[in-house]
mmCIF file of C-alpha atoms in Angstrom:
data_model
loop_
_atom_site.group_PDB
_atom_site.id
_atom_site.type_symbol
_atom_site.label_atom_id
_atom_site.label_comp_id
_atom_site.label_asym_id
_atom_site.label_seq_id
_atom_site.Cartn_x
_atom_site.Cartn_y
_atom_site.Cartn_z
ATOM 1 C CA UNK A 14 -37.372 88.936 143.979
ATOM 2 C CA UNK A 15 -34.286 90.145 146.497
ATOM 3 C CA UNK A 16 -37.105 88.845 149.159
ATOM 4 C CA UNK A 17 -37.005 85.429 147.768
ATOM 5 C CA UNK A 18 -33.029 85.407 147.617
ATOM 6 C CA UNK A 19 -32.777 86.446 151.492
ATOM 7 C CA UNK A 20 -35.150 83.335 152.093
ATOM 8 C CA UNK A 21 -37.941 85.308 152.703
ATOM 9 C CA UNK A 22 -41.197 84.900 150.351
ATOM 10 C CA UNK A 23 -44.078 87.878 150.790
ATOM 11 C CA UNK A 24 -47.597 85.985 151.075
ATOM 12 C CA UNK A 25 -49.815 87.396 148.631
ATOM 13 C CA UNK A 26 -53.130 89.088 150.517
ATOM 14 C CA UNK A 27 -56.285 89.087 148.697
ATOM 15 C CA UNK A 28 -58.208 90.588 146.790
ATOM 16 C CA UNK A 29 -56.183 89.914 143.402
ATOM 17 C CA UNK A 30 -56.606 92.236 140.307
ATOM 18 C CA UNK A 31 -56.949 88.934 138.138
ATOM 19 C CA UNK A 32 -59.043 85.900 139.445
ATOM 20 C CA UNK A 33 -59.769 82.458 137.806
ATOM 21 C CA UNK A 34 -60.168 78.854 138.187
ATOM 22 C CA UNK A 35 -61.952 76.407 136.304
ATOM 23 C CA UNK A 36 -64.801 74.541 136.205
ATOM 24 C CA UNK A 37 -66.126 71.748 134.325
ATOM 25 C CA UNK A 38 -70.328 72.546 133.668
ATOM 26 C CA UNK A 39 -72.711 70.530 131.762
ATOM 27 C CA UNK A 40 -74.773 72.476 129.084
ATOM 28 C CA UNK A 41 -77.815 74.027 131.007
ATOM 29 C CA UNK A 42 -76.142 73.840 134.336
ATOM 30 C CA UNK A 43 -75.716 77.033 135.906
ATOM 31 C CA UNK A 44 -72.524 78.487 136.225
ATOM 32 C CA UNK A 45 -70.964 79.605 139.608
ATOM 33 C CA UNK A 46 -70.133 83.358 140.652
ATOM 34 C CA UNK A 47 -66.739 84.052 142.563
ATOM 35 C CA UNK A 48 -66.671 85.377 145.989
ATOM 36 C CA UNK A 49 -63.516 86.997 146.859
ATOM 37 C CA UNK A 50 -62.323 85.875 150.674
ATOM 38 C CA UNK A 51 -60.471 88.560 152.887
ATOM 39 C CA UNK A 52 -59.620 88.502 156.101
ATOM 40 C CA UNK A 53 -62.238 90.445 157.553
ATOM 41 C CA UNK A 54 -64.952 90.276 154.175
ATOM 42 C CA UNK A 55 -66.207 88.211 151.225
ATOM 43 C CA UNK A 56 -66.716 89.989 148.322
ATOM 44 C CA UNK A 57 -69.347 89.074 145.195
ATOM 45 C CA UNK A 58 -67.242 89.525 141.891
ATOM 46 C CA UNK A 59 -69.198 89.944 138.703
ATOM 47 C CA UNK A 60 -67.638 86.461 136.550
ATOM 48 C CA UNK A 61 -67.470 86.180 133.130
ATOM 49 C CA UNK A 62 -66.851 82.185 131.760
ATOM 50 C CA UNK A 63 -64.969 81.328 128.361
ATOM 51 C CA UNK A 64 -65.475 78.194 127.105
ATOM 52 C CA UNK A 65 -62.053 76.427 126.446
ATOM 53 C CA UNK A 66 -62.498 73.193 125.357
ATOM 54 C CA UNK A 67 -66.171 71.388 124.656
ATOM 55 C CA UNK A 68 -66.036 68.077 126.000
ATOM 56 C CA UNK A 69 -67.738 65.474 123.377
ATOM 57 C CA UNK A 70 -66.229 62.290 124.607
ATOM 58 C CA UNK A 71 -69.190 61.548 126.137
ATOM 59 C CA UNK A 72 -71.508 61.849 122.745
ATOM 60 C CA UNK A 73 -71.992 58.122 122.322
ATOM 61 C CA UNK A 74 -72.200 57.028 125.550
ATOM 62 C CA UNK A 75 -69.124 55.559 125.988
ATOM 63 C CA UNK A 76 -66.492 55.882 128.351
ATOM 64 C CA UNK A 77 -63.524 57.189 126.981
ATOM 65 C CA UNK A 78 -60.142 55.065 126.585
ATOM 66 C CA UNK A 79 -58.477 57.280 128.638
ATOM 67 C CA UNK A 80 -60.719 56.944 131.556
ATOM 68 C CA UNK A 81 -61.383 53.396 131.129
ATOM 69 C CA UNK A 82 -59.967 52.379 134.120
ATOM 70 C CA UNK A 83 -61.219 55.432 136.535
ATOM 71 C CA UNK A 84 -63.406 54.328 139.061
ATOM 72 C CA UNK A 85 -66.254 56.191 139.587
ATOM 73 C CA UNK A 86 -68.558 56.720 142.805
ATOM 74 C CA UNK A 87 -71.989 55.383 142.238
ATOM 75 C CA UNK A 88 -74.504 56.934 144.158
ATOM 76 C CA UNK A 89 -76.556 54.706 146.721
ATOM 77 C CA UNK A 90 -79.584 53.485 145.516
ATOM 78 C CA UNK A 91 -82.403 53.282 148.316
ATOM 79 C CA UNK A 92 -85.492 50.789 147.870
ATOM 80 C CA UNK A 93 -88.173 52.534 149.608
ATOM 81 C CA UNK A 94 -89.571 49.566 151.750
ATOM 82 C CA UNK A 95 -91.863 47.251 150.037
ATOM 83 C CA UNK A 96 -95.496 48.145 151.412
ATOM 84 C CA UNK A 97 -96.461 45.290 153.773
ATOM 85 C CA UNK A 98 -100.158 45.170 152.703
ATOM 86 C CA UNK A 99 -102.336 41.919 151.922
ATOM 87 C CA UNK A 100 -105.946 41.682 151.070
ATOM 88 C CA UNK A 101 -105.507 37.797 150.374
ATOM 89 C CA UNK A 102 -108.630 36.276 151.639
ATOM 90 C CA UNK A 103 -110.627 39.678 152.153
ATOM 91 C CA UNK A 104 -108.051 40.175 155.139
ATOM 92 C CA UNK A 105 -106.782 43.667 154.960
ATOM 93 C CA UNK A 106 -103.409 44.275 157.232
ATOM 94 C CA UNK A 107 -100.678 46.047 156.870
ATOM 95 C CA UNK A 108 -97.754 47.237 159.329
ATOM 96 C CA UNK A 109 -96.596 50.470 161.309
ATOM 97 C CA UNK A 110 -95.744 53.651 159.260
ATOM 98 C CA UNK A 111 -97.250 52.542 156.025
ATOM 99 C CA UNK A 112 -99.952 54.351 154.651
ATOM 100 C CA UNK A 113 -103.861 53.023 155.413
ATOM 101 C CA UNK A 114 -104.652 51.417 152.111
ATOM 102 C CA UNK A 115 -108.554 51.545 152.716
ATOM 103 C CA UNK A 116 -110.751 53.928 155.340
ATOM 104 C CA UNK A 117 -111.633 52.445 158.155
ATOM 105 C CA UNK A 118 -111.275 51.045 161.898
ATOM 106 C CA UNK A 119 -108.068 49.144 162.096
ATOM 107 C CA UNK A 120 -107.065 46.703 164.784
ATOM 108 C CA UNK A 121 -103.680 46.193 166.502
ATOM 109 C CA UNK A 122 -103.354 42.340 165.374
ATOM 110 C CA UNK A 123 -101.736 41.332 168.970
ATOM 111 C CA UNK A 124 -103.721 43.392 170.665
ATOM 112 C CA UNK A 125 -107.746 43.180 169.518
ATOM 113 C CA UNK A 126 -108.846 45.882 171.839
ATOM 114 C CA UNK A 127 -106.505 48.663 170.060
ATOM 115 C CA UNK A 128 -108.464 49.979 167.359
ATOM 116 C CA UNK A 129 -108.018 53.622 165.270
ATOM 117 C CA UNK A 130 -110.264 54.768 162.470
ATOM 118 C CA UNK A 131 -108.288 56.301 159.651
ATOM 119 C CA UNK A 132 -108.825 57.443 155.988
ATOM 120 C CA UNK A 133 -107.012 55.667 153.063
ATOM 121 C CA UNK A 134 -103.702 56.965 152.950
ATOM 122 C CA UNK A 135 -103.178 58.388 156.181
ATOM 123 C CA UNK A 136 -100.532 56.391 158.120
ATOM 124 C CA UNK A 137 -100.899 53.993 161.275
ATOM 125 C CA UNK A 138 -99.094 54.430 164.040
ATOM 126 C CA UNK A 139 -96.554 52.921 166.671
ATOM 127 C CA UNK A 140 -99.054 50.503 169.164
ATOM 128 C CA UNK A 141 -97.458 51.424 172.562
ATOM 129 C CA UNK A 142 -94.271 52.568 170.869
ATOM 130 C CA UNK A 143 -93.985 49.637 169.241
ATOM 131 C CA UNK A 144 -93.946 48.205 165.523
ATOM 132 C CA UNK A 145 -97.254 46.297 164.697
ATOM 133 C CA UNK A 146 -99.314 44.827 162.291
ATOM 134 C CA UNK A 147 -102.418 46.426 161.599
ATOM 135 C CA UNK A 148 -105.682 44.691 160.433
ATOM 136 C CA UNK A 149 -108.762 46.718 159.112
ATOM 137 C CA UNK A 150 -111.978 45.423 161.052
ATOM 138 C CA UNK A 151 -114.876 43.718 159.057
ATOM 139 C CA UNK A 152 -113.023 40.403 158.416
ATOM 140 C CA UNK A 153 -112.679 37.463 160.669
ATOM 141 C CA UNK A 154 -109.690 37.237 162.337
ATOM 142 C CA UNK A 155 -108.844 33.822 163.907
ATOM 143 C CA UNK A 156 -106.121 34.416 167.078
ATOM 144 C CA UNK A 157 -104.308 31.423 168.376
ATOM 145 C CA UNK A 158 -104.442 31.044 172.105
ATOM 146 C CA UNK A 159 -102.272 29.308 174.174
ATOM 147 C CA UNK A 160 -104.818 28.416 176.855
ATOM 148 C CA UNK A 161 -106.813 26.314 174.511
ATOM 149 C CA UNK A 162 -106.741 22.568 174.664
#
């Protein structure tokens, strides 16, 4: 106290005979342990938890008046990528990094002399580091050329 009346305050150095801090956990969720930073050490402390108030605001679903105009993050929902396959008229293709949907040879679509043979479910690859469209051989495949009259 005479410290704090010269204008000098002593910082306090841990460890501390009497830790706490609270924590808002969902029933089931585990609860945390404290770790004790020094200086030169962390150090595990064995933690008891009290329950101080139970939280049933929530019960119905509803979002309390209180909190009614909080704004609250929303995670970011990610579509995986629609699977680019099509078996319309017997013609099985399907693009780059998606998985085979049938076993078989498969043919680079701009390129008819590529080919791979792959299992259903294993995944087609990059053509020349490229994205392409695959199409599985055994159906007729009609190619526009611009050399034709």
């Amino acid at each position: 106290m005479i410290m704090t009346l010269l204008g000098k305050t002593e910082t306090p150095l841990p460890p501390f005979t009497l830790m706490g801090c609270m924590n808002y956990l969902h029933g089931a969720s585990p609860a945390p342990t404290i770790c004790a930073c020094t200086k030169d050490d962390e150090i595990d402390l064995a933690t008891t938890w009290r329950l101080l108030w139970r939280d049933d605001r929530y019960i119905d679903g509803l979002i309390p008046e209180e909190e009614r105009y909080y704004r609250f993050n929303q995670p970011e929902v990610k579509h995986s990528a629609p699977q680019n396959v099509s078996e319309k008229d017997q013609i099985t293709w399907t693009e780059s990094g998606t998985a085979a949907p049938k076993t078989g040879r498969w043919l680079v679509e701009s390129d008819m002399t590529a080919s791979i043979e792959l299992k259903a479910g294993e995944l087609l690859p990059l053509h020349q580091g490229r994205m392409v469209r695959w199409v599985l051989a055994g159906a007729t495949i009609w190619q526009w050329d611009s050399d034709q009259d």
